Tab-separated table of C-alpha atoms and ligand atoms in Angstrom:
chain	number	residue	atom	x	y	z
A	17	UNK	CA	3.160	-43.080	148.338
A	18	UNK	CA	2.118	-40.225	146.087
A	19	UNK	CA	-1.144	-39.588	147.914
A	20	UNK	CA	-2.813	-38.269	144.754
A	21	UNK	CA	-6.438	-39.234	144.330
A	22	UNK	CA	-7.830	-37.356	141.362
A	23	UNK	CA	-4.608	-35.964	140.041
A	24	UNK	CA	-4.204	-32.986	137.796
A	25	UNK	CA	-3.559	-32.242	134.152
A	26	UNK	CA	-0.191	-34.039	134.049
A	27	UNK	CA	-1.701	-37.367	135.042
A	28	UNK	CA	-4.693	-36.955	132.728
A	29	UNK	CA	-2.867	-35.777	129.630
A	30	UNK	CA	0.584	-37.245	130.244
A	31	UNK	CA	1.131	-38.465	126.691
A	32	UNK	CA	0.743	-34.933	125.319
A	33	UNK	CA	3.194	-33.404	127.799
A	34	UNK	CA	7.006	-33.319	128.084
A	35	UNK	CA	7.202	-35.502	131.212
A	36	UNK	CA	8.826	-38.844	132.024
A	37	UNK	CA	8.664	-41.354	134.867
A	38	UNK	CA	11.371	-39.291	136.545
A	39	UNK	CA	9.392	-36.043	136.597
A	40	UNK	CA	8.152	-35.323	140.124
A	41	UNK	CA	4.502	-34.348	140.244
A	42	UNK	CA	3.897	-30.980	141.821
A	43	UNK	CA	0.128	-30.769	141.611
A	44	UNK	CA	-2.892	-29.334	143.380
A	45	UNK	CA	-5.319	-31.366	141.221
A	46	UNK	CA	-5.719	-28.508	138.766
A	47	UNK	CA	-7.839	-28.631	135.607
A	48	UNK	CA	-11.057	-30.555	135.011
A	49	UNK	CA	-12.933	-27.251	135.273
A	50	UNK	CA	-16.625	-27.127	134.326
A	51	UNK	CA	-17.975	-26.137	130.949
A	52	UNK	CA	-21.194	-24.363	131.871
A	53	UNK	CA	-24.081	-23.820	129.449
A	54	UNK	CA	-24.973	-20.110	129.381
A	55	UNK	CA	-28.710	-19.793	128.884
A	56	UNK	CA	-29.067	-16.006	128.689
A	57	UNK	CA	-26.054	-15.540	126.442
A	58	UNK	CA	-27.168	-18.390	124.165
A	59	UNK	CA	-30.544	-16.700	123.721
A	60	UNK	CA	-28.823	-13.445	122.807
A	61	UNK	CA	-26.524	-15.230	120.338
A	62	UNK	CA	-29.357	-16.759	118.316
A	63	UNK	CA	-31.598	-19.799	118.166
A	64	UNK	CA	-29.017	-22.055	116.539
A	65	UNK	CA	-26.080	-21.049	118.760
A	66	UNK	CA	-25.150	-22.514	122.150
A	67	UNK	CA	-22.772	-20.566	124.360
A	68	UNK	CA	-20.658	-22.313	127.002
A	69	UNK	CA	-18.434	-20.887	129.715
A	70	UNK	CA	-15.155	-22.618	130.542
A	71	UNK	CA	-14.863	-21.601	134.174
A	72	UNK	CA	-11.126	-21.576	134.761
A	73	UNK	CA	-11.630	-19.605	137.955
A	74	UNK	CA	-12.301	-22.976	139.594
A	75	UNK	CA	-8.665	-24.028	139.386
A	76	UNK	CA	-6.878	-24.385	142.759
A	77	UNK	CA	-5.524	-20.820	142.877
A	78	UNK	CA	-8.502	-19.374	141.000
A	79	UNK	CA	-7.099	-19.004	137.496
A	80	UNK	CA	-5.995	-20.917	134.396
A	81	UNK	CA	-2.355	-20.287	135.300
A	82	UNK	CA	-2.338	-23.464	137.436
A	83	UNK	CA	-2.384	-25.661	134.332
A	84	UNK	CA	0.923	-24.255	133.156
A	85	UNK	CA	2.386	-23.873	136.611
A	86	UNK	CA	2.000	-27.535	137.639
A	87	UNK	CA	4.199	-28.455	134.676
A	88	UNK	CA	6.661	-25.558	134.952
A	89	UNK	CA	7.279	-26.203	138.659
A	90	UNK	CA	7.388	-29.997	138.262
A	91	UNK	CA	10.058	-29.598	135.548
A	92	UNK	CA	11.977	-27.046	137.632
A	93	UNK	CA	12.024	-29.584	140.490
A	94	UNK	CA	13.116	-32.363	138.120
A	95	UNK	CA	16.030	-30.157	137.063
A	96	UNK	CA	16.905	-29.489	140.730
A	97	UNK	CA	16.383	-25.750	140.341
A	98	UNK	CA	16.607	-23.819	143.581
A	99	UNK	CA	14.366	-20.914	142.635
A	100	UNK	CA	11.724	-19.762	140.151
A	101	UNK	CA	10.801	-16.226	139.187
A	102	UNK	CA	8.064	-14.426	137.274
A	103	UNK	CA	6.681	-11.009	136.460
A	104	UNK	CA	2.945	-10.797	136.906
A	105	UNK	CA	-0.244	-8.800	136.745
A	106	UNK	CA	-1.299	-11.020	139.661
A	107	UNK	CA	-2.518	-14.465	138.715
A	108	UNK	CA	0.800	-15.870	137.553
A	109	UNK	CA	2.385	-14.780	140.823
A	110	UNK	CA	-0.426	-16.360	142.869
A	111	UNK	CA	-0.061	-19.626	141.004
A	112	UNK	CA	3.753	-19.644	140.999
A	113	UNK	CA	3.781	-18.956	144.742
A	114	UNK	CA	1.365	-21.810	145.502
A	115	UNK	CA	3.062	-24.420	143.317
A	116	UNK	CA	6.527	-23.350	144.487
A	117	UNK	CA	5.361	-23.816	148.081
A	118	UNK	CA	4.079	-27.262	147.131
A	119	UNK	CA	7.345	-28.121	145.327
A	120	UNK	CA	9.464	-26.700	148.186
A	121	UNK	CA	11.282	-24.337	145.897
A	122	UNK	CA	11.969	-20.628	146.366
A	123	UNK	CA	9.726	-18.231	144.452
A	124	UNK	CA	10.398	-14.608	143.557
A	125	UNK	CA	7.738	-12.440	141.920
A	126	UNK	CA	7.937	-8.969	140.435
A	127	UNK	CA	4.676	-7.062	140.262
A	128	UNK	CA	3.726	-3.571	139.131
A	129	UNK	CA	3.289	-1.588	142.347
A	130	UNK	CA	-0.327	-0.754	143.202
A	131	UNK	CA	-1.639	-2.367	140.024
A	132	UNK	CA	-2.617	-5.901	140.979
A	133	UNK	CA	-5.893	-7.021	142.501
A	134	UNK	CA	-5.911	-7.599	146.248
A	135	UNK	CA	-6.867	-11.284	146.157
A	136	UNK	CA	-3.894	-12.090	143.957
A	137	UNK	CA	-1.472	-10.116	146.100
A	138	UNK	CA	-2.718	-11.886	149.216
A	139	UNK	CA	-2.127	-15.262	147.567
A	140	UNK	CA	1.467	-14.526	146.547
A	141	UNK	CA	2.214	-13.256	150.049
A	142	UNK	CA	0.547	-16.012	152.066
A	143	UNK	CA	2.286	-18.764	150.063
A	144	UNK	CA	5.607	-17.287	151.140
A	145	UNK	CA	6.947	-15.932	147.861
A	146	UNK	CA	9.434	-13.083	147.868
A	147	UNK	CA	7.168	-10.387	146.470
A	148	UNK	CA	8.790	-7.273	145.036
A	149	UNK	CA	6.658	-4.408	143.747
A	150	UNK	CA	8.355	-2.202	141.165
A	151	UNK	CA	7.523	1.351	140.216
A	152	UNK	CA	6.845	0.309	136.667
A	153	UNK	CA	4.322	-1.700	134.675
A	154	UNK	CA	4.148	-5.399	133.795
A	155	UNK	CA	6.161	-5.009	130.590
A	156	UNK	CA	9.056	-3.419	132.503
A	157	UNK	CA	8.830	-6.171	135.148
A	158	UNK	CA	8.971	-8.909	132.510
A	159	UNK	CA	12.066	-7.398	130.870
A	160	UNK	CA	13.801	-7.354	134.263
A	161	UNK	CA	12.801	-10.944	135.024
A	162	UNK	CA	14.106	-12.090	131.636
A	163	UNK	CA	17.436	-10.414	132.330
A	164	UNK	CA	17.748	-11.811	135.850
A	165	UNK	CA	16.815	-15.382	134.904
A	166	UNK	CA	19.350	-15.206	132.056
A	167	UNK	CA	22.149	-14.147	134.390
A	168	UNK	CA	21.363	-16.179	137.508
A	169	UNK	CA	20.410	-19.826	138.112
A	170	UNK	CA	16.726	-19.024	138.508
A	171	UNK	CA	14.035	-20.623	136.334
A	172	UNK	CA	11.671	-18.230	134.562
A	173	UNK	CA	8.050	-19.337	134.963
A	174	UNK	CA	6.311	-16.747	132.796
A	175	UNK	CA	4.663	-18.127	129.665
A	176	UNK	CA	7.965	-17.665	127.796
A	177	UNK	CA	8.778	-20.948	129.549
A	178	UNK	CA	7.434	-23.533	127.050
A	179	UNK	CA	6.173	-25.743	129.905
A	180	UNK	CA	3.603	-23.082	130.727
A	181	UNK	CA	2.118	-23.256	127.231
A	182	UNK	CA	2.253	-27.069	127.244
A	183	UNK	CA	0.311	-27.258	130.492
A	184	UNK	CA	-2.222	-24.606	129.490
A	185	UNK	CA	-3.047	-26.352	126.199
A	186	UNK	CA	-4.808	-29.070	128.239
A	187	UNK	CA	-7.783	-26.721	128.638
A	188	UNK	CA	-8.598	-27.183	124.951
A	189	UNK	CA	-8.375	-30.970	125.410
A	190	UNK	CA	-10.987	-30.683	128.161
A	191	UNK	CA	-13.275	-28.570	125.989
A	192	UNK	CA	-13.084	-31.206	123.218
A	193	UNK	CA	-13.579	-34.086	125.676
A	194	UNK	CA	-16.649	-32.354	127.050
A	195	UNK	CA	-18.298	-31.342	123.759
A	196	UNK	CA	-17.206	-34.417	121.805
A	197	UNK	CA	-15.360	-32.127	119.389
A	198	UNK	CA	-13.839	-28.658	119.281
A	199	UNK	CA	-16.362	-25.788	119.383
A	200	UNK	CA	-17.017	-23.699	116.268
A	201	UNK	CA	-15.791	-20.515	117.955
A	202	UNK	CA	-13.696	-19.805	121.004
A	203	UNK	CA	-13.628	-16.378	122.645
A	204	UNK	CA	-10.951	-15.389	125.165
A	205	UNK	CA	-9.107	-12.427	126.668
A	206	UNK	CA	-5.611	-11.670	125.404
A	207	UNK	CA	-2.932	-10.145	127.617
A	208	UNK	CA	0.586	-11.497	127.340
A	209	UNK	CA	-0.894	-13.806	124.669
A	210	UNK	CA	0.349	-17.098	126.112
A	211	UNK	CA	-3.110	-18.553	126.628
A	212	UNK	CA	-4.410	-18.059	123.085
A	213	UNK	CA	-1.142	-19.632	121.903
A	214	UNK	CA	-1.683	-22.579	124.247
A	215	UNK	CA	-5.325	-23.226	123.314
A	216	UNK	CA	-4.572	-23.127	119.613
A	217	UNK	CA	-1.658	-25.554	120.037
A	218	UNK	CA	-3.904	-27.873	122.041
A	219	UNK	CA	-6.717	-27.848	119.491
A	220	UNK	CA	-4.290	-28.643	116.681
A	221	UNK	CA	-2.661	-31.490	118.616
A	222	UNK	CA	-5.982	-33.067	119.589
A	223	UNK	CA	-7.137	-33.005	115.988
A	224	UNK	CA	-3.833	-34.460	114.769
A	225	UNK	CA	-4.253	-37.278	117.323
A	226	UNK	CA	-7.717	-38.029	115.933
A	227	UNK	CA	-9.438	-36.999	119.161
A	228	UNK	CA	-11.370	-34.128	117.566
A	229	UNK	CA	-12.503	-33.439	114.025
A	230	UNK	CA	-12.482	-29.679	113.618
A	231	UNK	CA	-10.629	-26.580	114.761
A	232	UNK	CA	-12.340	-23.555	116.283
A	233	UNK	CA	-12.236	-20.006	114.972
A	234	UNK	CA	-10.149	-18.177	117.589
A	235	UNK	CA	-11.559	-14.829	118.726
A	236	UNK	CA	-9.324	-12.875	121.108
A	237	UNK	CA	-10.140	-9.668	122.963
A	238	UNK	CA	-7.830	-7.068	124.437
A	239	UNK	CA	-8.859	-4.111	126.584
A	240	UNK	CA	-9.132	-0.918	124.555
A	241	UNK	CA	-6.463	0.926	126.556
A	242	UNK	CA	-4.126	-2.063	126.361
A	243	UNK	CA	-4.543	-3.355	122.825
A	244	UNK	CA	-1.107	-3.548	121.211
A	245	UNK	CA	-2.008	-6.450	118.899
A	246	UNK	CA	-5.151	-4.708	117.632
A	247	UNK	CA	-3.296	-1.432	117.097
A	248	UNK	CA	-0.268	-3.262	115.718
A	249	UNK	CA	2.190	-1.416	117.962
A	250	UNK	CA	3.404	-1.717	121.566
A	251	UNK	CA	1.576	0.500	124.056
A	252	UNK	CA	3.974	2.267	126.427
A	253	UNK	CA	1.456	2.998	129.150
A	254	UNK	CA	-1.370	0.477	128.910
A	255	UNK	CA	-4.518	1.377	130.827
A	256	UNK	CA	-7.556	-0.687	131.798
A	257	UNK	CA	-9.415	-1.607	134.960
A	258	UNK	CA	-8.982	-5.230	133.898
A	259	UNK	CA	-5.561	-5.223	135.572
A	260	UNK	CA	-4.796	-8.837	134.590
A	261	UNK	CA	-4.541	-7.828	130.935
A	262	UNK	CA	-2.940	-4.400	131.389
A	263	UNK	CA	-0.068	-5.346	129.081
A	264	UNK	CA	1.468	-3.214	126.332
A	265	UNK	CA	3.989	-5.540	124.722
A	266	UNK	CA	2.876	-9.192	124.843
A	267	UNK	CA	5.595	-11.848	124.947
A	268	UNK	CA	3.680	-14.249	122.670
A	269	UNK	CA	2.580	-11.600	120.175
A	270	UNK	CA	3.623	-13.557	117.063
A	271	UNK	CA	2.017	-16.840	118.064
A	272	UNK	CA	-1.222	-15.049	118.986
A	273	UNK	CA	-1.349	-13.511	115.518
A	274	UNK	CA	-0.629	-16.958	114.053
A	275	UNK	CA	-3.528	-18.487	116.037
A	276	UNK	CA	-5.800	-15.706	114.806
A	277	UNK	CA	-4.774	-16.048	111.164
A	278	UNK	CA	-4.516	-19.846	110.933
A	279	UNK	CA	-7.975	-20.213	112.468
A	280	UNK	CA	-9.557	-17.454	110.370
A	281	UNK	CA	-10.364	-15.543	113.560
A	282	UNK	CA	-9.753	-12.060	114.889
A	283	UNK	CA	-8.216	-10.143	117.770
A	284	UNK	CA	-10.318	-7.117	118.624
A	285	UNK	CA	-10.764	-4.856	121.630
A	286	UNK	CA	-13.462	-3.950	124.148
A	287	UNK	CA	-13.750	-0.831	126.316
A	288	UNK	CA	-13.701	-0.880	130.109
A	289	UNK	CA	-17.362	0.116	130.002
A	290	UNK	CA	-18.176	-2.933	127.880
A	291	UNK	CA	-16.076	-5.143	130.178
A	292	UNK	CA	-17.968	-3.978	133.273
A	293	UNK	CA	-21.350	-4.399	131.568
A	294	UNK	CA	-20.389	-7.970	130.628
A	295	UNK	CA	-19.013	-8.614	134.149
A	296	UNK	CA	-22.423	-7.693	135.567
A	297	UNK	CA	-24.455	-9.697	133.025
A	298	UNK	CA	-22.330	-12.759	133.746
A	299	UNK	CA	-22.853	-12.457	137.483
A	300	UNK	CA	-26.513	-11.379	137.436
A	301	UNK	CA	-27.879	-13.454	134.565
A	302	UNK	CA	-25.678	-16.541	134.516
A	303	UNK	CA	-24.700	-16.770	138.188
A	304	UNK	CA	-21.015	-16.877	137.345
A	305	UNK	CA	-18.514	-14.589	139.047
A	306	UNK	CA	-15.395	-13.988	136.971
A	307	UNK	CA	-12.794	-11.268	137.208
A	308	UNK	CA	-12.944	-8.256	134.858
A	309	UNK	CA	-10.238	-9.550	132.474
A	310	UNK	CA	-12.284	-12.730	132.031
A	311	UNK	CA	-15.393	-10.686	131.353
A	312	UNK	CA	-13.559	-9.352	128.280
A	313	UNK	CA	-14.556	-12.713	126.693
A	314	UNK	CA	-18.219	-11.926	127.288
A	315	UNK	CA	-17.845	-8.284	126.245
A	316	UNK	CA	-16.293	-9.650	123.047
A	317	UNK	CA	-19.148	-12.101	122.554
A	318	UNK	CA	-21.721	-9.321	122.954
A	319	UNK	CA	-19.815	-7.068	120.579
A	320	UNK	CA	-19.744	-9.807	117.930
A	321	UNK	CA	-23.434	-10.620	118.415
A	322	UNK	CA	-24.313	-6.930	118.063
A	323	UNK	CA	-22.252	-6.357	114.942
A	324	UNK	CA	-23.707	-9.424	113.228
A	325	UNK	CA	-20.413	-11.341	113.082
A	326	UNK	CA	-21.946	-14.756	113.729
A	327	UNK	CA	-24.721	-14.232	111.170
A	328	UNK	CA	-22.077	-13.974	108.482
A	329	UNK	CA	-20.615	-17.343	109.449
A	330	UNK	CA	-23.552	-19.442	110.535
A	331	UNK	CA	-26.312	-21.108	108.572
A	332	UNK	CA	-29.694	-21.138	110.230
A	333	UNK	CA	-30.227	-24.864	109.713
A	334	UNK	CA	-27.041	-25.842	111.569
A	335	UNK	CA	-26.177	-25.819	115.275
A	336	UNK	CA	-23.105	-23.893	116.423
A	337	UNK	CA	-21.143	-23.886	119.657
A	338	UNK	CA	-19.253	-20.966	121.152
A	339	UNK	CA	-16.947	-21.449	124.133
A	340	UNK	CA	-16.013	-18.357	126.170
A	341	UNK	CA	-13.008	-18.750	128.444
A	342	UNK	CA	-13.437	-17.299	131.926
A	343	UNK	CA	-9.799	-17.165	132.937
A	344	UNK	CA	-10.010	-16.086	136.585
A	345	UNK	CA	-12.395	-16.107	139.563
A	346	UNK	CA	-14.326	-12.972	140.500
A	347	UNK	CA	-13.108	-13.222	144.093
A	348	UNK	CA	-9.633	-12.301	142.898
A	349	UNK	CA	-10.757	-8.680	142.720
A	350	UNK	CA	-13.507	-8.106	145.302
A	351	UNK	CA	-12.829	-4.362	145.321
A	352	UNK	CA	-13.923	-4.116	141.696
A	353	UNK	CA	-17.153	-5.979	142.403
A	354	UNK	CA	-18.015	-3.703	145.285
A	355	UNK	CA	-17.223	-0.583	143.237
A	356	UNK	CA	-19.481	-1.851	140.436
A	357	UNK	CA	-22.686	-2.205	142.431
A	358	UNK	CA	-24.472	-0.268	145.172
A	359	UNK	CA	-23.278	-1.020	148.730
A	360	UNK	CA	-25.827	-2.754	150.995
A	361	UNK	CA	-28.374	-0.478	152.601
A	362	UNK	CA	-27.999	-0.273	156.371
A	363	UNK	CA	-31.346	-0.596	158.158
A	364	UNK	CA	-32.725	-1.001	161.658
A	365	UNK	CA	-32.665	-4.548	163.095
A	366	UNK	CA	-36.426	-5.129	163.141
A	367	UNK	CA	-38.957	-7.104	161.116
A	368	UNK	CA	-40.904	-4.066	159.944
A	369	UNK	CA	-37.879	-2.356	158.387
A	370	UNK	CA	-36.842	-5.553	156.572
A	371	UNK	CA	-40.326	-6.310	155.247
A	372	UNK	CA	-40.637	-2.752	154.012
A	373	UNK	CA	-37.348	-3.053	152.108
A	374	UNK	CA	-38.111	-6.404	150.475
A	375	UNK	CA	-41.587	-5.349	149.439
A	376	UNK	CA	-43.852	-7.929	151.096
B	10	LIG	N1	-7.179	-13.437	132.148
B	10	LIG	C1	-6.585	-13.417	133.346
B	10	LIG	C2	-7.445	-13.533	134.550
B	10	LIG	C3	-5.178	-13.284	133.439
B	10	LIG	O1	-4.617	-13.272	134.629
B	10	LIG	C4	-4.427	-13.156	132.259
B	10	LIG	C5	-2.989	-12.988	132.314
B	10	LIG	C6	-5.116	-13.204	131.036
B	10	LIG	C7	-6.480	-13.337	131.025
B	10	LIG	C8	-4.407	-13.109	129.733
B	10	LIG	O2	-3.726	-14.283	129.439
B	10	LIG	O3	-1.464	-13.334	129.261
B	10	LIG	O4	-1.959	-15.618	128.447
B	10	LIG	O5	-2.852	-13.644	127.248
B	10	LIG	N2	-2.326	-12.792	133.384
B	10	LIG	C9	-0.871	-12.762	133.477
B	10	LIG	C10	-0.437	-12.707	134.915
B	10	LIG	C11	-0.188	-11.821	132.572
B	10	LIG	O6	0.669	-12.215	135.201
B	10	LIG	O7	-1.154	-13.179	135.783
B	10	LIG	P1	-2.434	-14.230	128.538
């Protein structure tokens, strides 16, 4: 008995994925994340534009990585692999560790020492992965993982593994299923560039299958201190407080550029200051808590609204839809949240003190 009730992305989108009857299902019922209408952001965007948030932080391990990992680990189990390995800025390692635990397969993760958010580190550790922190950044870690998985019988589960991209493309299927078609614009953060590659592939496949009519304009955002695609050269020492996208030499560079160019979109950058401002707006005005890297989507949206980008493309008598991808949950990085706002005021435990503070 499989015991699955709702199932995950493999069951729902089986015919678009490289699976057979023989593929074991290693799932935590990932996907099916909400597309949330963003009232404040829609108002800012303009009267004929609706903004939606694809809240990928509501996946089982709190990020979009679960979509790719269910497939990558299921295929690794089908092939009787004994171990999987990845380099990570945090979320990939959390997801790999959880799905490997579920699939009863060994998991090894290489992370940049001191540079991943606490929530993510705790996940990799509690799921029993072998966690190794290197004195080097993500790009160095990924090179090492590529070398090791080439030499030893260990399956690489970074997004260089095509199963990761195949699984992640299901998010664009969900967006189309929810809106009845693809949106006009999609905004998302870009780090190692696997996700923009995956979404674009998904949108094209859904359209080819007759399940959607149009393709979105793809708008990617990197952090200013870690923007190799924007600057058109690898960054040796990428810097940003959005640790998830602190990447200087993305593995899927070429396919991200292809997604940008084929869709008539752009890949631009936002500063840490803009990311934090967007992070706060999202939490305070929309009630959605996403991690800083995800807030790069919203910082990008605000940048494009402010520089008149959408005005150039939209006609006032037509309705437009923008989908912003919120890739990871805010709880992944509680330290950042606490650093961003004032700590709670400590007061005496009596009615008078409380009433005075709350202004009644
Ligand atoms: N947002 C979050 C929350 C991420 O964790 C990542 C990537 C991205 C955006 C960028 O996606 O790499 O496909 O362009 N995190 C990877 C990791 C690198 O190791 O967890 P991308």
